[in-house]
Short mmCIF file of C-alpha atoms in Angstrom, two decimals:
data_model
loop_
_atom_site.label_atom_id
_atom_site.label_comp_id
_atom_site.label_asym_id
_atom_site.label_seq_id
_atom_site.Cartn_x
_atom_site.Cartn_y
_atom_site.Cartn_z
CA MET F 1 79.34 129.12 120.27
CA ALA F 2 80.52 125.52 120.00
CA ALA F 3 83.73 124.56 121.76
CA GLU F 4 86.86 124.15 119.67
CA ILE F 5 87.34 120.70 118.18
CA GLY F 6 90.72 119.24 119.05
CA VAL F 7 92.43 117.69 116.03
CA ALA F 8 95.30 115.23 115.78
CA VAL F 9 97.05 114.94 112.40
CA VAL F 10 98.58 111.49 112.04
CA GLY F 11 101.62 111.61 109.79
CA PHE F 12 103.80 114.55 108.82
CA GLY F 13 104.91 113.73 105.31
CA LEU F 14 103.61 115.66 102.30
CA ALA F 15 99.98 115.14 103.29
CA GLY F 16 100.39 116.28 106.87
CA GLN F 17 102.72 119.17 106.09
CA VAL F 18 100.88 120.62 103.08
CA PHE F 19 97.27 119.47 103.03
CA HIS F 20 96.24 118.95 106.63
CA ALA F 21 98.11 120.78 109.38
CA PRO F 22 98.04 124.19 107.62
CA PHE F 23 94.33 124.05 106.82
CA VAL F 24 93.27 122.67 110.21
CA SER F 25 95.23 125.51 111.81
CA ALA F 26 93.55 128.10 109.59
CA VAL F 27 89.92 127.17 110.34
CA PRO F 28 88.25 128.78 113.38
CA GLY F 29 86.58 126.20 115.57
CA LEU F 30 89.35 123.65 114.97
CA LYS F 31 92.44 123.40 117.14
CA LEU F 32 95.56 121.57 116.01
CA GLU F 33 95.97 119.75 119.29
CA ALA F 34 98.58 117.19 118.28
CA ILE F 35 100.68 115.83 115.44
CA VAL F 36 101.80 112.22 115.34
CA GLN F 37 105.33 112.09 113.91
CA ARG F 38 107.17 108.91 114.83
CA LYS F 39 110.63 110.33 114.12
CA GLY F 40 112.15 113.74 113.55
CA ASP F 41 111.33 117.21 114.83
CA GLU F 42 109.90 118.90 111.72
CA ALA F 43 106.38 118.98 113.15
CA GLY F 44 107.52 120.54 116.42
CA LYS F 45 109.43 123.28 114.61
CA ALA F 46 106.50 124.05 112.28
CA TYR F 47 103.81 123.95 114.99
CA PRO F 48 105.37 124.69 118.39
CA SER F 49 101.96 125.04 120.06
CA ALA F 50 100.89 121.50 119.08
CA ARG F 51 101.89 118.46 121.11
CA ILE F 52 104.15 116.10 119.16
CA LEU F 53 103.24 112.47 119.74
CA ARG F 54 105.25 109.42 118.77
CA SER F 55 102.42 106.91 118.48
CA VAL F 56 98.88 106.78 117.16
CA GLU F 57 97.75 105.25 120.44
CA GLU F 58 98.65 108.46 122.28
CA ALA F 59 96.33 110.42 120.03
CA LEU F 60 93.50 107.88 120.30
CA ASN F 61 93.72 107.89 124.10
CA ASP F 62 93.78 111.69 124.33
CA PRO F 63 90.41 113.12 125.48
CA ALA F 64 91.35 116.52 124.01
CA VAL F 65 91.39 114.99 120.52
CA ARG F 66 87.95 114.67 118.92
CA LEU F 67 88.98 114.53 115.25
CA VAL F 68 91.77 112.34 113.84
CA VAL F 69 93.21 113.07 110.40
CA VAL F 70 94.84 110.07 108.73
CA GLY F 71 97.65 111.33 106.48
CA THR F 72 99.89 108.26 106.44
CA PRO F 73 100.99 105.86 103.65
CA ASN F 74 98.08 104.46 101.64
CA GLU F 75 98.26 100.89 102.96
CA THR F 76 97.64 102.11 106.53
CA HIS F 77 94.52 104.20 105.90
CA PHE F 78 91.94 101.51 106.60
CA ASP F 79 93.48 100.20 109.82
CA LEU F 80 94.12 103.65 111.30
CA ALA F 81 90.68 104.97 110.38
CA LYS F 82 89.07 101.89 111.91
CA GLN F 83 91.10 102.28 115.11
CA ALA F 84 90.12 105.93 115.39
CA LEU F 85 86.42 105.23 114.91
CA LEU F 86 86.53 102.47 117.51
CA ALA F 87 88.19 104.96 119.87
CA GLY F 88 85.23 107.30 119.43
CA LYS F 89 86.99 109.86 117.22
CA HIS F 90 85.65 111.63 114.15
CA VAL F 91 87.89 110.86 111.18
CA VAL F 92 89.21 112.46 108.00
CA VAL F 93 91.02 109.99 105.72
CA ASP F 94 93.40 111.17 103.03
CA LYS F 95 92.95 109.60 99.61
CA PRO F 96 92.68 106.81 98.83
CA PHE F 97 89.86 106.32 101.32
CA ALA F 98 90.90 102.66 101.63
CA ALA F 99 92.65 99.98 99.59
CA THR F 100 89.41 98.23 98.52
CA SER F 101 85.75 99.10 98.17
CA LYS F 102 84.95 96.38 100.72
CA GLN F 103 87.07 98.22 103.27
CA THR F 104 85.28 101.50 102.53
CA LEU F 105 81.92 99.87 103.22
CA GLU F 106 83.23 98.50 106.51
CA LEU F 107 84.40 101.97 107.54
CA GLU F 108 81.11 103.54 106.51
CA GLU F 109 79.13 101.00 108.53
CA LEU F 110 81.36 101.51 111.57
CA GLY F 111 81.07 105.30 111.35
CA LEU F 112 77.29 105.06 111.28
CA LYS F 113 77.27 102.61 114.18
CA GLN F 114 79.51 104.91 116.24
CA GLY F 115 77.57 108.03 115.27
CA LEU F 116 80.73 109.74 114.07
CA VAL F 117 81.71 111.92 111.12
CA LEU F 118 83.84 110.01 108.62
CA ALA F 119 85.06 112.06 105.67
CA PRO F 120 87.24 111.09 102.69
CA PHE F 121 89.72 113.85 101.93
CA HIS F 122 88.56 114.73 98.42
CA ASN F 123 89.86 118.26 98.79
CA ARG F 124 90.17 118.97 95.08
CA ARG F 125 86.49 119.75 94.89
CA TRP F 126 87.81 123.06 96.27
CA ASP F 127 90.38 123.59 93.50
CA GLY F 128 89.90 126.92 91.75
CA ASP F 129 90.01 125.38 88.28
CA PHE F 130 87.37 122.78 89.21
CA LEU F 131 85.12 125.49 90.66
CA THR F 132 85.57 127.37 87.37
CA VAL F 133 84.50 124.30 85.42
CA LYS F 134 81.43 123.98 87.67
CA LYS F 135 80.50 127.59 86.91
CA ILE F 136 80.97 127.14 83.16
CA LEU F 137 78.74 124.08 83.18
CA LYS F 138 76.11 125.81 85.32
CA ASP F 139 76.08 128.77 82.93
CA GLU F 140 75.96 126.39 79.92
CA ALA F 141 78.78 128.44 78.44
CA VAL F 142 79.83 125.64 76.06
CA GLY F 143 76.26 124.53 75.37
CA ARG F 144 75.42 120.88 75.89
CA LEU F 145 78.60 119.20 77.08
CA VAL F 146 79.72 116.23 74.98
CA THR F 147 83.34 115.73 76.10
CA TYR F 148 84.93 116.37 79.50
CA GLU F 149 88.65 115.75 79.79
CA SER F 150 90.68 116.01 83.01
CA HIS F 151 94.45 115.50 83.17
CA PHE F 152 96.87 115.35 86.07
CA ASP F 153 100.24 114.93 84.38
CA ARG F 154 103.79 114.64 85.67
CA PHE F 155 107.22 113.98 84.25
CA ARG F 156 109.14 111.51 86.37
CA PRO F 157 110.82 109.04 83.98
CA VAL F 158 113.01 107.54 86.70
CA PRO F 159 111.38 106.17 89.88
CA ARG F 160 112.20 108.02 93.08
CA GLU F 161 114.17 106.05 95.63
CA ASN F 162 113.35 105.53 99.30
CA THR F 163 109.67 106.41 99.10
CA TRP F 164 106.67 104.22 99.82
CA LYS F 165 104.88 105.85 96.88
CA GLU F 166 107.05 103.88 94.44
CA GLY F 167 106.61 100.61 96.33
CA ALA F 168 104.83 97.68 94.70
CA SER F 169 101.34 97.73 96.21
CA GLY F 170 97.81 97.66 94.90
CA CYS F 171 97.03 100.95 96.60
CA ASN F 172 100.14 102.83 95.47
CA GLY F 173 100.74 104.21 91.98
CA LEU F 174 98.88 106.87 90.02
CA LEU F 175 95.58 104.97 89.96
CA PHE F 176 95.22 105.28 93.73
CA ASP F 177 97.22 108.50 94.11
CA LEU F 178 95.70 110.87 91.54
CA ALA F 179 92.71 109.07 90.04
CA PRO F 180 90.69 109.42 93.29
CA HIS F 181 90.71 113.20 92.76
CA LEU F 182 89.83 113.07 89.07
CA VAL F 183 87.12 110.42 89.40
CA ASP F 184 85.57 112.08 92.45
CA GLN F 185 85.36 115.37 90.55
CA VAL F 186 83.49 113.62 87.73
CA LEU F 187 81.09 111.98 90.18
CA ALA F 188 80.50 115.33 91.91
CA LEU F 189 79.65 116.96 88.58
CA PHE F 190 77.69 114.26 86.78
CA GLY F 191 76.75 111.50 89.21
CA VAL F 192 77.17 107.77 88.60
CA PRO F 193 78.13 106.88 85.01
CA ASP F 194 76.64 104.07 82.92
CA GLY F 195 79.90 102.42 81.94
CA ILE F 196 83.67 102.49 82.36
CA THR F 197 86.50 101.75 79.94
CA ALA F 198 90.07 102.02 81.13
CA SER F 199 93.72 101.46 80.39
CA VAL F 200 95.90 101.21 83.50
CA ARG F 201 99.56 100.80 82.65
CA MET F 202 103.23 100.74 83.57
CA ASP F 203 104.73 102.98 80.88
CA ARG F 204 108.19 103.80 82.25
CA ASP F 205 111.21 101.67 81.41
CA SER F 206 111.52 100.72 85.07
CA THR F 207 108.66 100.89 87.55
CA ASP F 208 106.94 98.89 90.29
CA ILE F 209 103.74 100.95 90.17
CA GLU F 210 100.98 101.82 87.75
CA ASP F 211 102.36 105.06 86.30
CA ALA F 212 99.71 105.90 83.70
CA PHE F 213 95.97 105.58 83.26
CA ASP F 214 93.20 106.56 80.89
CA ILE F 215 89.69 106.16 82.29
CA THR F 216 86.57 106.90 80.27
CA LEU F 217 83.29 107.23 82.15
CA GLU F 218 80.27 106.98 79.90
CA TYR F 219 77.12 109.08 80.34
CA PRO F 220 74.15 109.56 78.01
CA LYS F 221 75.48 111.70 75.12
CA MET F 222 78.65 112.58 77.06
CA ARG F 223 82.03 111.06 77.83
CA ALA F 224 84.29 112.01 80.76
CA HIS F 225 87.98 111.17 80.35
CA CYS F 226 90.34 111.06 83.34
CA ARG F 227 94.01 110.77 82.43
CA SER F 228 97.41 110.82 84.09
CA SER F 229 100.96 109.92 83.15
CA MET F 230 104.43 110.15 84.65
CA LEU F 231 105.81 110.57 81.13
CA ALA F 232 104.16 113.86 80.24
CA CYS F 233 107.12 116.17 79.65
CA ASP F 234 104.76 118.71 78.08
CA ALA F 235 101.56 118.48 80.10
CA ALA F 236 98.13 118.36 78.49
CA PRO F 237 95.45 120.86 79.55
CA ARG F 238 94.27 120.34 83.11
CA PHE F 239 90.69 120.63 81.83
CA LEU F 240 89.30 120.49 78.30
CA LEU F 241 85.57 120.76 77.69
CA HIS F 242 83.81 120.49 74.33
CA GLY F 243 80.14 121.31 73.86
CA THR F 244 77.60 122.22 71.21
CA LYS F 245 78.42 125.95 71.47
CA GLY F 246 82.14 125.94 72.17
CA SER F 247 85.08 124.76 74.27
CA PHE F 248 86.93 125.59 77.46
CA LYS F 249 90.63 124.89 77.94
CA LYS F 250 92.64 125.38 81.14
CA PHE F 251 96.34 124.68 81.67
CA GLY F 252 98.22 124.41 84.96
CA LEU F 253 97.39 123.02 88.37
CA ASP F 254 95.62 124.71 91.25
CA PRO F 255 98.23 126.95 92.98
CA GLN F 256 97.51 126.01 96.61
CA GLU F 257 99.84 122.99 96.89
CA PRO F 258 102.88 124.60 95.17
CA ALA F 259 102.38 127.81 97.17
CA LEU F 260 102.54 125.95 100.48
CA LEU F 261 105.49 123.87 99.30
CA GLY F 262 107.17 127.16 98.48
CA GLY F 263 106.68 128.47 102.01
CA ALA F 264 103.54 130.58 101.62
CA LYS F 265 101.68 131.35 104.84
CA LEU F 266 98.02 130.44 104.95
CA PRO F 267 95.83 133.07 106.68
CA ARG F 268 93.04 132.06 109.03
CA MET F 269 89.58 132.13 107.53
CA GLY F 270 88.11 135.61 107.83
CA GLU F 271 91.54 137.23 108.10
CA GLY F 272 92.50 137.43 104.46
CA GLU F 273 91.93 136.01 101.00
CA TRP F 274 93.96 132.91 100.37
CA LEU F 275 95.28 132.52 96.84
CA ALA F 276 94.20 133.70 93.41
CA ASP F 277 95.29 131.96 90.22
CA ALA F 278 97.73 134.08 88.20
CA GLU F 279 96.06 135.74 85.21
CA GLU F 280 98.43 134.06 82.77
CA HIS F 281 97.03 130.72 83.95
CA TRP F 282 93.37 131.57 83.42
CA GLY F 283 91.50 129.28 81.05
CA THR F 284 90.11 130.22 77.64
CA LEU F 285 86.48 129.95 76.58
CA THR F 286 86.13 129.65 72.80
CA VAL F 287 82.62 129.87 71.34
CA ALA F 288 80.91 130.34 67.99
CA PRO F 289 78.32 133.09 68.66
CA ASN F 290 76.49 132.21 65.45
CA PRO F 291 75.95 128.46 64.99
CA ASN F 292 75.42 129.09 61.26
CA ASP F 293 78.93 130.58 61.07
CA PRO F 294 81.12 128.11 62.97
CA GLY F 295 84.27 129.58 61.50
CA THR F 296 83.84 132.87 63.37
CA LEU F 297 84.98 132.34 66.93
CA THR F 298 85.18 134.46 70.07
CA ARG F 299 87.86 133.77 72.66
CA THR F 300 87.52 134.99 76.24
CA LYS F 301 89.91 134.57 79.17
CA MET F 302 87.97 133.15 82.10
CA LYS F 303 89.10 134.29 85.54
CA THR F 304 89.76 131.29 87.74
CA GLU F 305 87.46 130.99 90.73
CA LEU F 306 89.13 131.16 94.13
CA GLY F 307 90.10 127.72 95.36
CA ASP F 308 90.30 127.17 99.10
CA TYR F 309 90.85 123.89 100.93
CA ARG F 310 89.95 125.66 104.19
CA ASN F 311 86.33 125.22 103.11
CA TYR F 312 86.73 121.43 103.24
CA TYR F 313 87.72 121.57 106.90
CA ALA F 314 85.13 124.22 107.71
CA ASN F 315 82.49 121.80 106.42
CA VAL F 316 83.91 118.93 108.51
CA ARG F 317 83.80 121.22 111.56
CA ASP F 318 80.17 122.13 110.87
CA ALA F 319 79.21 118.51 110.28
CA ILE F 320 80.73 117.52 113.65
CA ASN F 321 78.83 120.38 115.30
CA GLY F 322 75.62 119.30 113.58
CA THR F 323 75.11 122.56 111.71
CA ALA F 324 75.78 121.35 108.15
CA GLU F 325 75.56 118.26 105.99
CA LEU F 326 78.90 116.60 105.29
CA ALA F 327 80.01 117.60 101.79
CA VAL F 328 82.20 114.54 101.07
CA LYS F 329 80.53 111.46 102.44
CA PRO F 330 81.81 107.90 102.96
CA GLU F 331 79.55 106.90 100.06
CA ASP F 332 81.61 109.18 97.82
CA GLY F 333 84.75 107.38 98.94
CA TYR F 334 83.15 104.00 98.24
CA ARG F 335 82.01 104.95 94.74
CA THR F 336 85.43 106.33 93.86
CA ILE F 337 87.34 103.24 95.04
CA LYS F 338 84.80 100.95 93.37
CA LEU F 339 85.33 102.72 90.05
CA LEU F 340 89.11 102.43 90.42
CA GLU F 341 88.73 98.69 90.98
CA MET F 342 86.54 98.50 87.88
CA ALA F 343 89.11 100.52 85.92
CA ARG F 344 91.71 97.83 86.67
CA GLN F 345 89.27 95.11 85.69
CA SER F 346 88.35 96.90 82.46
CA SER F 347 92.03 97.32 81.62
CA LEU F 348 92.86 93.67 82.30
CA GLU F 349 89.88 92.36 80.35
CA GLY F 350 90.03 94.92 77.55
CA ARG F 351 86.36 95.76 77.65
CA THR F 352 83.78 98.27 78.79
CA LEU F 353 82.07 97.39 82.08
CA PRO F 354 78.53 98.43 82.97
CA ILE F 355 78.19 100.26 86.26
CA SER F 356 75.59 99.81 88.97
CA PHE F 357 76.03 100.69 92.63
#
């Protein structure tokens, strides 16, 4: 059996507290060795067995740390990931992978040169609702898909104070906060699109960030729409699929993040099922059994597949140990950031851009 992989989580804000430290701790073969929290004692109280470090350099110089998780403000991702790779550490980078596609290519090249695992944290491939959509498409339950729509809506009409997330920066705002998840999911399902048309906006009365976007990715005979707004008081469906046989509609977000924010305890893998979506949140599949009678419809509640971010870290563990292929590769991070850059360009120029990687 391979030795445990020591992990240092850098940053203990929302990312470190909810998305990284709990899931690292719950995956056998990984050991939460250290948490870098420059100020405060929240990390020490939450994880008394982990060493609390006050600088990134302490983690990079620690021989017990083999994997560094970058969960810090967006502008720091590239520099910290580069430092960690140069220090000989495997790296997980929270989204966005970097501020520019050029930076992602530099990280990818450095990871290959160093012979290290470098993984963008596109954890929402392990959302239960997304896994349900994958199953519906695999089963061709809606026939040939013609429209895929994915929303991640919020209602925050007044900017929050004292947070870097509302700071004027090209890598803050919804385009680089939520669009990486939505665009990566589309790429994972359908591959590289032919074209992109986007509107990236500041919709609130007062804002320093892009707080709304509509991105359309064009495929042969199919369109994928990725949308988000901070002025969605009544949220749109999380997923809406239309096909030649019917439609699928799903409201509500994956329950893992709100459960952990609410104090839920995450069991270790193999010691208990994590979290099932409540039945009232299951999606609805609506189909016309007889294409010659489109007015007669059948509606079926579709049980949400089990989402589990532990599987992301289990894959990273296996990739480091050489027993599995990395599920989310640096190339995936590059393609996502490149499409976000093209979304801005499309919005500024008011036109559809052809895509070629």
